[in-house]
Amino acid sequence: MTEPTDQAPPALAPTLASEARAALGKRNLVLIGLMGAGKSAIGRMTAQALGIPFVDSDHEIERVSRMSITDLFAAYGEAEFRALETRVIKRLLRSGPRVVSTGGGAYINDNTRKHIKRGGLTVWLKADLDVLWERVNKRDTRPLLKTENPRQTLENLMNARYPVYAEADLTVMSRDVKKETMVEEVLTAITATRKP
């Protein structure tokens, strides 16, 4: 017999999930961070624990454009991609609550960041360079890492983006632990935002 999918993962205390859900209210939970931080995997599991929908903004962009992110970058360039990303994220945040995983550059765009701040509670999944590199260097699907020295490019992105990511409402360290542990830490952080 299979377990119903709308329940919290068994390792999580149901009270923590329900407290986090109450603290979130009608707001969207928006995960930000660099590629490889775990936004999609942790976002999907967090949404499951909270009992609300999950959406990955990159997948939604690919769906509406009928092109891969890599192809969009190649055909139209980063500026056009960011404009499309802003429109998609703005639309996704109109209804909630839901968990929204964003692409690594979404929060860096001033216009997109304004919509994200207005439309939800932001959680920065922050990770060290070694952790990110270990996760992203196995696949050749990251347009921004198609450079001569991709690890250096990743470090440059960290240096440029981390000060902006630091504007997020909450920060949770993404590291090599069980995903359930990460979800629990995200839920705990959300719960801490609840006003007495």
PDB file of C-alpha atoms in Angstrom:
ATOM      1  CA  MET A   1       0.000   0.000   0.000  1.00  0.00           C
ATOM      2  CA  THR A   2       1.359   3.434  -0.872  1.00  0.00           C
ATOM      3  CA  GLU A   3       1.305   6.427   1.423  1.00  0.00           C
ATOM      4  CA  PRO A   4      -0.820   9.442   0.423  1.00  0.00           C
ATOM      5  CA  THR A   5       1.389  12.181  -1.027  1.00  0.00           C
ATOM      6  CA  ASP A   6      -0.322  15.073   0.725  1.00  0.00           C
ATOM      7  CA  GLN A   7       1.154  14.213   4.112  1.00  0.00           C
ATOM      8  CA  ALA A   8       4.374  15.507   5.650  1.00  0.00           C
ATOM      9  CA  PRO A   9       7.420  13.253   5.217  1.00  0.00           C
ATOM     10  CA  PRO A  10       7.385  10.766   8.116  1.00  0.00           C
ATOM     11  CA  ALA A  11      10.578  12.160   9.673  1.00  0.00           C
ATOM     12  CA  LEU A  12       8.916  15.533  10.284  1.00  0.00           C
ATOM     13  CA  ALA A  13       6.809  16.208  13.321  1.00  0.00           C
ATOM     14  CA  PRO A  14       3.302  17.065  12.098  1.00  0.00           C
ATOM     15  CA  THR A  15       3.096  19.846  14.682  1.00  0.00           C
ATOM     16  CA  LEU A  16       6.120  21.621  13.180  1.00  0.00           C
ATOM     17  CA  ALA A  17       4.562  21.475   9.709  1.00  0.00           C
ATOM     18  CA  SER A  18       1.210  22.756  10.964  1.00  0.00           C
ATOM     19  CA  GLU A  19       2.891  25.550  12.966  1.00  0.00           C
ATOM     20  CA  ALA A  20       4.883  26.576   9.894  1.00  0.00           C
ATOM     21  CA  ARG A  21       1.719  26.443   7.768  1.00  0.00           C
ATOM     22  CA  ALA A  22      -0.068  28.711  10.246  1.00  0.00           C
ATOM     23  CA  ALA A  23       2.889  31.121  10.311  1.00  0.00           C
ATOM     24  CA  LEU A  24       2.965  31.262   6.497  1.00  0.00           C
ATOM     25  CA  GLY A  25      -0.741  32.049   6.268  1.00  0.00           C
ATOM     26  CA  LYS A  26      -1.737  33.116   2.755  1.00  0.00           C
ATOM     27  CA  ARG A  27       1.768  34.149   1.780  1.00  0.00           C
ATOM     28  CA  ASN A  28       3.857  32.328  -0.801  1.00  0.00           C
ATOM     29  CA  LEU A  29       7.137  30.811   0.300  1.00  0.00           C
ATOM     30  CA  VAL A  30       9.824  31.796  -2.229  1.00  0.00           C
ATOM     31  CA  LEU A  31      13.135  29.944  -2.257  1.00  0.00           C
ATOM     32  CA  ILE A  32      16.138  31.831  -3.574  1.00  0.00           C
ATOM     33  CA  GLY A  33      19.807  30.960  -3.904  1.00  0.00           C
ATOM     34  CA  LEU A  34      22.479  29.904  -6.348  1.00  0.00           C
ATOM     35  CA  MET A  35      22.251  26.923  -8.679  1.00  0.00           C
ATOM     36  CA  GLY A  36      22.826  23.747  -6.716  1.00  0.00           C
ATOM     37  CA  ALA A  37      21.537  25.158  -3.420  1.00  0.00           C
ATOM     38  CA  GLY A  38      18.625  22.682  -3.459  1.00  0.00           C
ATOM     39  CA  LYS A  39      15.758  25.071  -4.163  1.00  0.00           C
ATOM     40  CA  SER A  40      13.765  22.588  -6.236  1.00  0.00           C
ATOM     41  CA  ALA A  41      14.350  19.469  -4.120  1.00  0.00           C
ATOM     42  CA  ILE A  42      13.892  21.210  -0.768  1.00  0.00           C
ATOM     43  CA  GLY A  43      11.043  23.325  -2.152  1.00  0.00           C
ATOM     44  CA  ARG A  44       9.120  20.290  -3.365  1.00  0.00           C
ATOM     45  CA  MET A  45       9.487  18.512  -0.006  1.00  0.00           C
ATOM     46  CA  THR A  46       8.640  21.675   1.965  1.00  0.00           C
ATOM     47  CA  ALA A  47       5.473  22.161  -0.094  1.00  0.00           C
ATOM     48  CA  GLN A  48       4.533  18.547   0.578  1.00  0.00           C
ATOM     49  CA  ALA A  49       5.076  19.038   4.323  1.00  0.00           C
ATOM     50  CA  LEU A  50       3.010  22.236   4.291  1.00  0.00           C
ATOM     51  CA  GLY A  51       0.279  20.677   2.153  1.00  0.00           C
ATOM     52  CA  ILE A  52       0.441  23.442  -0.474  1.00  0.00           C
ATOM     53  CA  PRO A  53       1.373  23.417  -4.191  1.00  0.00           C
ATOM     54  CA  PHE A  54       4.979  23.619  -5.415  1.00  0.00           C
ATOM     55  CA  VAL A  55       6.086  25.345  -8.598  1.00  0.00           C
ATOM     56  CA  ASP A  56       9.571  25.742 -10.069  1.00  0.00           C
ATOM     57  CA  SER A  57       9.782  29.069 -11.917  1.00  0.00           C
ATOM     58  CA  ASP A  58      12.370  27.714 -14.393  1.00  0.00           C
ATOM     59  CA  HIS A  59      10.063  24.819 -15.323  1.00  0.00           C
ATOM     60  CA  GLU A  60       7.183  27.252 -15.699  1.00  0.00           C
ATOM     61  CA  ILE A  61       9.312  29.477 -17.972  1.00  0.00           C
ATOM     62  CA  GLU A  62      10.180  26.443 -20.095  1.00  0.00           C
ATOM     63  CA  ARG A  63       6.517  25.441 -20.229  1.00  0.00           C
ATOM     64  CA  VAL A  64       5.212  28.839 -21.366  1.00  0.00           C
ATOM     65  CA  SER A  65       8.043  29.477 -23.828  1.00  0.00           C
ATOM     66  CA  ARG A  66       8.227  25.879 -25.079  1.00  0.00           C
ATOM     67  CA  MET A  67      12.023  26.215 -24.916  1.00  0.00           C
ATOM     68  CA  SER A  68      14.676  25.057 -22.471  1.00  0.00           C
ATOM     69  CA  ILE A  69      16.433  27.646 -20.305  1.00  0.00           C
ATOM     70  CA  THR A  70      19.654  26.904 -22.216  1.00  0.00           C
ATOM     71  CA  ASP A  71      17.927  27.501 -25.558  1.00  0.00           C
ATOM     72  CA  LEU A  72      16.280  30.703 -24.298  1.00  0.00           C
ATOM     73  CA  PHE A  73      19.678  32.070 -23.218  1.00  0.00           C
ATOM     74  CA  ALA A  74      21.217  31.098 -26.564  1.00  0.00           C
ATOM     75  CA  ALA A  75      18.399  32.503 -28.698  1.00  0.00           C
ATOM     76  CA  TYR A  76      17.520  35.697 -26.830  1.00  0.00           C
ATOM     77  CA  GLY A  77      20.306  36.455 -24.346  1.00  0.00           C
ATOM     78  CA  GLU A  78      20.168  36.956 -20.617  1.00  0.00           C
ATOM     79  CA  ALA A  79      18.321  40.311 -20.658  1.00  0.00           C
ATOM     80  CA  GLU A  80      15.334  38.894 -22.569  1.00  0.00           C
ATOM     81  CA  PHE A  81      15.344  35.776 -20.411  1.00  0.00           C
ATOM     82  CA  ARG A  82      15.244  37.914 -17.227  1.00  0.00           C
ATOM     83  CA  ALA A  83      12.298  39.924 -18.578  1.00  0.00           C
ATOM     84  CA  LEU A  84      10.362  36.715 -19.247  1.00  0.00           C
ATOM     85  CA  GLU A  85      11.373  35.377 -15.813  1.00  0.00           C
ATOM     86  CA  THR A  86      10.001  38.521 -14.131  1.00  0.00           C
ATOM     87  CA  ARG A  87       6.646  38.169 -15.911  1.00  0.00           C
ATOM     88  CA  VAL A  88       6.346  34.485 -15.011  1.00  0.00           C
ATOM     89  CA  ILE A  89       7.278  34.973 -11.342  1.00  0.00           C
ATOM     90  CA  LYS A  90       4.923  37.951 -11.001  1.00  0.00           C
ATOM     91  CA  ARG A  91       2.088  35.758 -12.311  1.00  0.00           C
ATOM     92  CA  LEU A  92       3.022  32.825 -10.046  1.00  0.00           C
ATOM     93  CA  LEU A  93       2.935  35.051  -6.964  1.00  0.00           C
ATOM     94  CA  ARG A  94      -0.567  36.373  -7.682  1.00  0.00           C
ATOM     95  CA  SER A  95      -2.176  33.415  -5.939  1.00  0.00           C
ATOM     96  CA  GLY A  96      -1.084  31.458  -2.946  1.00  0.00           C
ATOM     97  CA  PRO A  97      -0.059  30.080  -0.715  1.00  0.00           C
ATOM     98  CA  ARG A  98       2.411  27.968  -2.637  1.00  0.00           C
ATOM     99  CA  VAL A  99       6.117  27.225  -2.567  1.00  0.00           C
ATOM    100  CA  VAL A 100       7.966  28.839  -5.469  1.00  0.00           C
ATOM    101  CA  SER A 101      11.503  27.809  -6.360  1.00  0.00           C
ATOM    102  CA  THR A 102      13.257  30.519  -8.393  1.00  0.00           C
ATOM    103  CA  GLY A 103      16.229  30.467 -10.731  1.00  0.00           C
ATOM    104  CA  GLY A 104      19.531  31.651  -9.269  1.00  0.00           C
ATOM    105  CA  GLY A 105      19.433  35.032 -10.996  1.00  0.00           C
ATOM    106  CA  ALA A 106      15.777  35.891 -10.381  1.00  0.00           C
ATOM    107  CA  TYR A 107      16.267  37.667  -7.042  1.00  0.00           C
ATOM    108  CA  ILE A 108      19.187  39.685  -8.430  1.00  0.00           C
ATOM    109  CA  ASN A 109      16.884  41.477 -10.890  1.00  0.00           C
ATOM    110  CA  ASP A 110      15.552  44.606  -9.110  1.00  0.00           C
ATOM    111  CA  ASN A 111      12.095  44.348 -10.651  1.00  0.00           C
ATOM    112  CA  THR A 112      11.728  40.615  -9.934  1.00  0.00           C
ATOM    113  CA  ARG A 113      13.024  41.081  -6.381  1.00  0.00           C
ATOM    114  CA  LYS A 114      10.391  43.771  -5.759  1.00  0.00           C
ATOM    115  CA  HIS A 115       7.619  41.364  -6.829  1.00  0.00           C
ATOM    116  CA  ILE A 116       9.090  38.531  -4.751  1.00  0.00           C
ATOM    117  CA  LYS A 117       9.332  40.709  -1.623  1.00  0.00           C
ATOM    118  CA  ARG A 118       5.756  41.877  -2.103  1.00  0.00           C
ATOM    119  CA  GLY A 119       4.423  38.423  -2.952  1.00  0.00           C
ATOM    120  CA  GLY A 120       5.881  36.190  -0.289  1.00  0.00           C
ATOM    121  CA  LEU A 121       8.217  35.149   2.446  1.00  0.00           C
ATOM    122  CA  THR A 122      11.727  34.592   1.080  1.00  0.00           C
ATOM    123  CA  VAL A 123      14.103  31.866   2.217  1.00  0.00           C
ATOM    124  CA  TRP A 124      17.704  31.990   1.017  1.00  0.00           C
ATOM    125  CA  LEU A 125      19.222  28.516   0.789  1.00  0.00           C
ATOM    126  CA  LYS A 126      22.826  29.548   1.353  1.00  0.00           C
ATOM    127  CA  ALA A 127      25.653  27.159   0.510  1.00  0.00           C
ATOM    128  CA  ASP A 128      29.437  27.196   0.472  1.00  0.00           C
ATOM    129  CA  LEU A 129      31.330  27.053  -2.832  1.00  0.00           C
ATOM    130  CA  ASP A 130      32.525  23.467  -2.331  1.00  0.00           C
ATOM    131  CA  VAL A 131      28.974  22.231  -1.685  1.00  0.00           C
ATOM    132  CA  LEU A 132      27.588  24.027  -4.748  1.00  0.00           C
ATOM    133  CA  TRP A 133      30.441  22.931  -7.012  1.00  0.00           C
ATOM    134  CA  GLU A 134      30.047  19.295  -5.959  1.00  0.00           C
ATOM    135  CA  ARG A 135      26.361  19.485  -6.918  1.00  0.00           C
ATOM    136  CA  VAL A 136      26.560  21.407 -10.214  1.00  0.00           C
ATOM    137  CA  ASN A 137      29.737  20.136 -11.887  1.00  0.00           C
ATOM    138  CA  LYS A 138      28.216  16.774 -12.811  1.00  0.00           C
ATOM    139  CA  ARG A 139      25.746  18.184 -15.355  1.00  0.00           C
ATOM    140  CA  ASP A 140      26.249  20.386 -18.388  1.00  0.00           C
ATOM    141  CA  THR A 141      22.877  22.129 -18.186  1.00  0.00           C
ATOM    142  CA  ARG A 142      23.832  25.436 -16.546  1.00  0.00           C
ATOM    143  CA  PRO A 143      24.096  28.188 -19.199  1.00  0.00           C
ATOM    144  CA  LEU A 144      26.002  30.547 -16.907  1.00  0.00           C
ATOM    145  CA  LEU A 145      28.670  27.886 -16.255  1.00  0.00           C
ATOM    146  CA  LYS A 146      29.526  27.309 -19.910  1.00  0.00           C
ATOM    147  CA  THR A 147      32.831  29.129 -19.411  1.00  0.00           C
ATOM    148  CA  GLU A 148      36.531  28.290 -19.509  1.00  0.00           C
ATOM    149  CA  ASN A 149      36.691  28.019 -15.709  1.00  0.00           C
ATOM    150  CA  PRO A 150      33.190  27.150 -14.435  1.00  0.00           C
ATOM    151  CA  ARG A 151      34.238  26.857 -10.776  1.00  0.00           C
ATOM    152  CA  GLN A 152      35.668  30.381 -10.873  1.00  0.00           C
ATOM    153  CA  THR A 153      32.495  31.556 -12.596  1.00  0.00           C
ATOM    154  CA  LEU A 154      30.446  29.998  -9.792  1.00  0.00           C
ATOM    155  CA  GLU A 155      32.613  31.742  -7.189  1.00  0.00           C
ATOM    156  CA  ASN A 156      32.210  35.060  -9.046  1.00  0.00           C
ATOM    157  CA  LEU A 157      28.434  34.559  -9.035  1.00  0.00           C
ATOM    158  CA  MET A 158      28.551  33.916  -5.281  1.00  0.00           C
ATOM    159  CA  ASN A 159      30.545  37.089  -4.666  1.00  0.00           C
ATOM    160  CA  ALA A 160      28.156  39.157  -6.787  1.00  0.00           C
ATOM    161  CA  ARG A 161      24.867  37.637  -5.640  1.00  0.00           C
ATOM    162  CA  TYR A 162      25.293  36.777  -1.963  1.00  0.00           C
ATOM    163  CA  PRO A 163      25.019  40.403  -0.764  1.00  0.00           C
ATOM    164  CA  VAL A 164      21.658  40.661  -2.604  1.00  0.00           C
ATOM    165  CA  TYR A 165      20.453  37.233  -1.425  1.00  0.00           C
ATOM    166  CA  ALA A 166      21.167  38.468   2.117  1.00  0.00           C
ATOM    167  CA  GLU A 167      18.066  40.693   1.788  1.00  0.00           C
ATOM    168  CA  ALA A 168      15.897  37.560   2.088  1.00  0.00           C
ATOM    169  CA  ASP A 169      13.545  37.296   5.056  1.00  0.00           C
ATOM    170  CA  LEU A 170      15.150  34.044   6.229  1.00  0.00           C
ATOM    171  CA  THR A 171      18.439  32.210   5.633  1.00  0.00           C
ATOM    172  CA  VAL A 172      18.925  28.452   5.947  1.00  0.00           C
ATOM    173  CA  MET A 173      22.320  26.840   5.333  1.00  0.00           C
ATOM    174  CA  SER A 174      22.243  24.275   2.554  1.00  0.00           C
ATOM    175  CA  ARG A 175      24.834  21.600   3.224  1.00  0.00           C
ATOM    176  CA  ASP A 176      25.371  17.889   2.883  1.00  0.00           C
ATOM    177  CA  VAL A 177      22.736  16.611   5.276  1.00  0.00           C
ATOM    178  CA  LYS A 178      19.535  14.644   4.667  1.00  0.00           C
ATOM    179  CA  LYS A 179      16.936  16.595   2.731  1.00  0.00           C
ATOM    180  CA  GLU A 180      14.481  15.988   5.576  1.00  0.00           C
ATOM    181  CA  THR A 181      16.842  17.867   7.898  1.00  0.00           C
ATOM    182  CA  MET A 182      16.892  20.819   5.512  1.00  0.00           C
ATOM    183  CA  VAL A 183      13.092  20.822   5.257  1.00  0.00           C
ATOM    184  CA  GLU A 184      12.819  20.746   9.029  1.00  0.00           C
ATOM    185  CA  GLU A 185      15.145  23.755   9.271  1.00  0.00           C
ATOM    186  CA  VAL A 186      13.105  25.654   6.677  1.00  0.00           C
ATOM    187  CA  LEU A 187       9.881  24.882   8.563  1.00  0.00           C
ATOM    188  CA  THR A 188      11.484  25.951  11.858  1.00  0.00           C
ATOM    189  CA  ALA A 189      12.609  29.230  10.288  1.00  0.00           C
ATOM    190  CA  ILE A 190       9.088  29.884   8.957  1.00  0.00           C
ATOM    191  CA  THR A 191       7.578  29.101  12.354  1.00  0.00           C
ATOM    192  CA  ALA A 192       9.868  31.683  13.971  1.00  0.00           C
ATOM    193  CA  THR A 193       8.212  34.417  11.843  1.00  0.00           C
ATOM    194  CA  ARG A 194       4.868  33.852  13.513  1.00  0.00           C
ATOM    195  CA  LYS A 195       3.768  36.828  15.537  1.00  0.00           C
ATOM    196  CA  PRO A 196       2.717  36.019  19.118  1.00  0.00           C
TER     197      PRO A 196
END
